Coordinates of C-alpha atoms in Angstrom, one line a residue:
M1 CA 2.6 -40.3 -1.7
T2 CA 2.7 -37.6 -4.1
S3 CA 6.1 -36.1 -5.4
L4 CA 6.9 -32.2 -4.8
E5 CA 7.3 -32.1 -8.5
T6 CA 3.9 -33.6 -9.4
L7 CA 2.0 -31.7 -6.9
L8 CA 3.5 -28.4 -8.3
K9 CA 2.6 -29.5 -11.8
E10 CA -0.9 -30.4 -10.5
G11 CA -1.3 -27.0 -8.8
T12 CA 0.1 -25.1 -11.8
K13 CA -2.4 -26.9 -14.2
V14 CA -5.3 -25.9 -12.0
L15 CA -4.5 -22.5 -12.1
E16 CA -3.7 -22.2 -15.6
Q17 CA -7.3 -23.8 -16.2
H18 CA -8.7 -21.0 -14.2
K19 CA -6.8 -18.1 -16.1
I20 CA -4.6 -17.3 -13.5
Q21 CA -1.9 -14.8 -14.6
E22 CA 1.6 -16.1 -13.7
A23 CA 0.0 -19.7 -12.7
R24 CA 3.3 -21.3 -12.3
L25 CA 4.7 -18.8 -10.0
D26 CA 1.8 -18.7 -7.7
A27 CA 1.8 -22.3 -7.7
W28 CA 5.0 -22.5 -6.4
L29 CA 4.6 -19.6 -4.0
L30 CA 1.9 -21.5 -2.4
L31 CA 4.1 -24.8 -2.2
E32 CA 6.8 -22.6 -0.6
Y33 CA 4.2 -21.1 1.9
V34 CA 3.2 -24.6 2.8
T35 CA 6.4 -26.7 2.8
G36 CA 8.7 -23.9 4.0
M37 CA 11.2 -25.1 1.3
N38 CA 13.3 -22.9 -1.0
R39 CA 13.9 -23.3 -4.4
A40 CA 17.3 -25.1 -4.0
F41 CA 15.8 -27.6 -1.7
Y42 CA 13.1 -28.2 -4.2
F43 CA 15.5 -28.9 -7.2
A44 CA 17.6 -31.1 -5.0
H45 CA 14.5 -33.1 -3.7
S46 CA 11.7 -32.6 -6.4
A47 CA 11.2 -36.3 -6.7
D48 CA 10.7 -37.0 -2.8
G49 CA 7.4 -37.4 -1.5
I50 CA 5.2 -34.8 0.7
E51 CA 3.3 -35.5 3.6
E52 CA -0.4 -36.0 2.7
E53 CA -1.7 -33.4 5.3
K54 CA 0.7 -30.9 3.5
A55 CA -0.7 -32.0 0.0
D56 CA -4.3 -31.7 1.1
R57 CA -3.2 -28.0 2.5
Y58 CA -1.6 -27.0 -0.6
R59 CA -4.6 -28.3 -2.8
E60 CA -6.9 -26.2 -0.6
L61 CA -4.8 -23.3 -0.9
I62 CA -4.6 -23.7 -5.0
R63 CA -8.5 -24.0 -5.1
K64 CA -8.8 -20.6 -3.4
R65 CA -6.3 -19.0 -5.6
A66 CA -8.3 -20.7 -8.6
G67 CA -11.2 -18.7 -7.5
H68 CA -9.1 -15.2 -7.9
V69 CA -8.6 -14.9 -4.1
P70 CA -5.4 -12.8 -4.1
L71 CA -2.1 -14.7 -3.2
Q72 CA -1.4 -12.2 -0.5
H73 CA -4.8 -12.7 1.1
I74 CA -4.1 -16.6 1.3
T75 CA -0.7 -16.2 2.6
H76 CA -1.1 -13.0 4.5
Q77 CA 2.2 -12.0 3.4
V78 CA 3.6 -9.1 1.2
Y79 CA 6.9 -7.7 0.6
F80 CA 7.3 -3.6 0.6
M81 CA 10.4 -1.6 0.6
G82 CA 12.3 -4.6 1.9
F83 CA 9.8 -5.4 4.8
E84 CA 7.4 -7.9 5.2
F85 CA 3.9 -6.9 6.1
Y86 CA 0.8 -8.6 6.9
V87 CA -2.2 -8.1 4.9
N88 CA -6.1 -9.3 4.7
Q89 CA -9.1 -8.7 2.8
N90 CA -9.6 -5.3 4.9
V91 CA -6.8 -3.4 3.5
L92 CA -5.1 -2.8 -0.1
V93 CA -2.4 -5.1 -0.8
P94 CA 0.7 -3.0 -1.2
R95 CA 2.2 -2.6 -4.6
Q96 CA 5.5 -2.1 -6.0
D97 CA 4.2 1.1 -7.6
T98 CA 3.7 2.5 -4.2
E99 CA 7.5 2.2 -3.4
T100 CA 8.1 5.1 -5.8
L101 CA 6.0 7.2 -3.5
V102 CA 8.0 6.4 -0.4
E103 CA 11.1 6.8 -2.3
K104 CA 10.3 10.4 -3.0
A105 CA 9.2 11.1 0.5
L106 CA 12.7 9.7 1.5
E107 CA 14.2 12.2 -0.7
V108 CA 12.4 15.4 0.8
M109 CA 13.0 14.1 4.3
K110 CA 16.6 13.8 3.8
G111 CA 18.3 16.2 6.2
K112 CA 15.4 16.7 8.5
K113 CA 15.7 15.9 12.2
T114 CA 12.8 14.1 13.9
P115 CA 10.5 14.6 10.9
G116 CA 6.8 14.2 11.6
I117 CA 4.6 12.4 8.9
L118 CA 0.8 12.3 8.6
D119 CA -0.2 9.3 6.3
M120 CA -3.9 9.9 5.3
C121 CA -5.8 6.8 4.2
T122 CA -2.9 4.4 5.6
G123 CA -4.5 1.2 5.2
S124 CA -2.0 -1.7 6.0
G125 CA 0.3 1.1 7.1
C126 CA 2.9 0.2 4.9
I127 CA 3.9 3.8 3.7
L128 CA 4.4 5.3 7.1
L129 CA 5.8 2.2 8.8
S130 CA 8.4 2.0 5.8
L131 CA 9.2 5.4 6.0
L132 CA 9.6 4.8 10.1
A133 CA 11.9 1.8 9.8
L134 CA 14.1 3.4 7.2
T135 CA 14.6 6.5 9.1
G136 CA 15.5 6.1 12.8
D137 CA 14.1 9.5 14.4
A138 CA 10.8 9.9 12.2
Y139 CA 7.5 9.8 14.0
G140 CA 3.9 9.8 12.5
V141 CA 0.2 9.5 12.4
G142 CA -1.6 7.1 10.1
A143 CA -5.4 8.0 9.7
D144 CA -7.9 5.7 8.1
V145 CA -11.7 5.4 8.1
S146 CA -11.8 1.4 8.6
P147 CA -11.1 0.4 12.2
L148 CA -10.4 -2.9 10.4
A149 CA -7.5 -1.6 8.4
L150 CA -6.1 0.0 11.3
Q151 CA -5.9 -3.3 13.2
V152 CA -3.6 -4.4 10.6
A153 CA -1.7 -1.6 10.6
D154 CA -1.0 -1.8 14.2
K155 CA 0.1 -5.4 13.9
N156 CA 2.5 -4.2 11.1
A157 CA 3.9 -1.5 13.6
V158 CA 4.8 -4.0 16.0
S159 CA 6.3 -6.6 13.7
L160 CA 8.6 -3.9 12.3
E161 CA 9.2 -2.5 15.8
V162 CA 8.3 0.9 15.1
S163 CA 5.2 0.9 17.2
D164 CA 6.4 3.5 19.8
R165 CA 6.6 5.9 17.1
A166 CA 3.5 5.5 15.3
V167 CA 0.0 6.5 16.1
F168 CA -3.0 5.1 14.3
V169 CA -6.5 7.2 14.1
E170 CA -9.8 6.0 13.1
S171 CA -10.9 9.4 11.0
D172 CA -12.9 10.0 7.5
L173 CA -10.1 12.2 6.5
F174 CA -9.7 15.2 9.0
S175 CA -13.0 14.5 10.6
S176 CA -12.1 13.0 13.9
A177 CA -11.8 14.6 17.2
F178 CA -8.0 14.2 17.0
F179 CA -7.7 16.4 14.0
Q180 CA -10.5 18.8 15.1
Q181 CA -8.7 19.3 18.6
N182 CA -5.3 18.9 17.1
T183 CA -4.6 20.9 14.0
G184 CA -1.4 23.1 13.5
K185 CA -2.7 26.1 15.7
D186 CA -2.4 23.5 18.8
M187 CA 0.5 21.4 18.1
P188 CA 3.6 21.2 15.6
Q189 CA 2.6 20.5 12.2
Y190 CA 3.7 17.7 10.1
D191 CA 6.7 18.0 7.6
I192 CA 5.2 15.7 5.2
L193 CA 1.4 14.9 4.5
I194 CA 1.7 11.8 2.3
S195 CA -1.5 9.5 0.8
N196 CA -2.3 6.8 -1.5
P197 CA -5.8 7.6 -1.4
P198 CA -8.9 5.8 -3.4
Y199 CA -8.3 6.9 -6.9
I200 CA -10.4 4.8 -9.2
R201 CA -13.7 6.3 -10.9
S202 CA -16.7 4.6 -9.2
A203 CA -18.0 3.4 -12.9
E204 CA -14.7 1.8 -13.6
I205 CA -14.4 -0.4 -10.6
E206 CA -16.7 -3.2 -12.0
N207 CA -13.8 -3.1 -15.0
L208 CA -11.0 -4.1 -12.9
M209 CA -9.4 -7.6 -12.6
E210 CA -11.5 -9.8 -10.3
E211 CA -8.6 -10.3 -7.7
V212 CA -9.0 -6.4 -7.3
R213 CA -12.6 -5.8 -7.8
D214 CA -14.0 -8.7 -5.6
H215 CA -11.4 -8.9 -2.9
D216 CA -9.6 -5.7 -2.2
P217 CA -12.2 -3.3 0.1
R218 CA -14.0 -1.0 -2.2
L219 CA -13.4 1.6 0.5
A220 CA -9.9 1.7 -0.7
L221 CA -10.5 1.7 -4.4
D222 CA -13.5 4.2 -4.9
G223 CA -12.5 7.6 -5.7
H224 CA -15.8 8.7 -6.5
E225 CA -17.4 9.9 -9.7
D226 CA -14.0 11.8 -11.2
G227 CA -11.4 9.4 -9.0
L228 CA -10.5 12.9 -7.7
Y229 CA -12.5 13.4 -4.6
F230 CA -9.8 12.5 -2.0
Y231 CA -7.2 14.5 -3.8
R232 CA -9.5 17.6 -4.1
T233 CA -10.4 17.2 -0.3
I234 CA -7.0 16.6 1.2
T235 CA -5.4 19.1 -0.5
E236 CA -7.6 22.0 0.5
Q237 CA -7.0 21.0 4.2
A238 CA -3.3 20.3 3.9
G239 CA -1.9 23.3 4.6
D240 CA -3.6 23.5 8.2
Y241 CA -1.4 20.5 8.8
L242 CA 1.8 21.0 7.2
V243 CA 4.8 23.1 8.3
P244 CA 6.0 26.1 6.2
G245 CA 8.1 24.3 3.7
G246 CA 6.4 21.0 4.2
W247 CA 5.5 18.6 1.5
L248 CA 2.4 16.9 0.3
L249 CA 2.7 14.0 -1.6
Y250 CA 0.2 11.5 -3.5
E251 CA 0.4 8.2 -5.2
I252 CA -1.9 8.8 -8.5
G253 CA -3.5 6.7 -11.1
C254 CA -1.2 7.1 -14.4
S255 CA -3.6 9.5 -16.3
Q256 CA -4.2 11.7 -13.0
G257 CA -0.9 13.7 -13.0
K258 CA -1.9 17.1 -14.4
D259 CA -5.5 16.9 -12.8
V260 CA -3.7 16.3 -9.2
A261 CA -0.8 18.8 -10.1
A262 CA -3.6 21.4 -10.7
L263 CA -5.3 21.1 -7.3
L264 CA -1.9 21.6 -5.6
Q265 CA -1.3 24.5 -7.7
K266 CA -4.7 26.2 -6.9
E267 CA -4.1 25.5 -3.3
G268 CA -0.8 27.5 -3.5
F269 CA 1.5 24.8 -3.4
E270 CA 5.0 25.4 -5.0
N271 CA 7.7 23.0 -6.5
I272 CA 5.1 20.8 -7.9
E273 CA 6.4 17.8 -9.5
I274 CA 5.0 14.6 -11.1
R275 CA 7.4 11.6 -10.8
Q276 CA 7.3 8.5 -12.8
D277 CA 7.4 4.8 -11.7
L278 CA 9.9 2.3 -13.0
A279 CA 7.2 1.4 -15.7
G280 CA 7.6 5.2 -17.0
L281 CA 3.9 6.1 -15.9
D282 CA 3.2 8.8 -13.9
R283 CA 2.7 7.8 -10.3
V284 CA 3.7 10.6 -7.8
V285 CA 2.6 13.8 -7.5
L286 CA 4.2 16.2 -4.7
G287 CA 4.3 19.9 -4.1
R288 CA 5.8 22.2 -1.4
K289 CA 3.8 24.6 0.9
K290 CA 5.0 28.2 0.7
L291 CA 7.7 29.3 3.3
Q292 CA 6.3 32.1 5.3
E293 CA 7.1 35.5 4.0
D294 CA 9.6 36.5 6.2
E295 CA 11.5 33.3 5.8
Y296 CA 12.0 34.0 2.0
V297 CA 15.5 34.6 1.2

């Protein structure tokens, strides 16, 4: 019977041979996933044997990771803003950088009663659902062109117990009947329009790391020729879906801050800001829709 320590070393070696970054960490996380044990248990019992069925399962998952399948697609687990989300090959894996966007949204929502949120290109729903889970009275709509992504978002809404405050809509940006029939002229507009849209230039996708290039959905990556298509298209229409004084917030690529800020300025947004992530890279652009003239002080 193979010991836990031997199996972990075996998994680490395989991942190192296949040039997996953080091979030892991923080998450990897969062992934790298969066995359900924590580090304290491992260090106390590393010499113990493991059932052959579990050892075989572990080796199978190691082979998948060695093929550069993302760890999160193997375990279907990712933590974002302190919450566990289900993910699969139909959605972009939530990344820590995106937490900067959620944190800024929480800032501008502070003090608002029952704020309404529109999350465009919602994917797994991690942005919208985190905001709902962290604010007891907010409600929101998540839109995405992919029905398979929306199935994932629905599943996450249930697991986070916020499905009563979340609606998911299949839509190519604002094209669906939901938006055509329910613009701000016919229903209350949103306090926040937030989006982490596809922003990679089409020509650059083939240069991405294998885990992203071959396993994240292309729809969630491709920002068309200049990477700005979705920012441009959303910003042009955002004012129709925001209350006066409402906020438009984007995650951006680290080199896109000035370009996206210029798009907001062109459409008349005010208080435009570029916010950096923990690494000091430009990560969020936001701006505020003008107040109606009779509301100026």
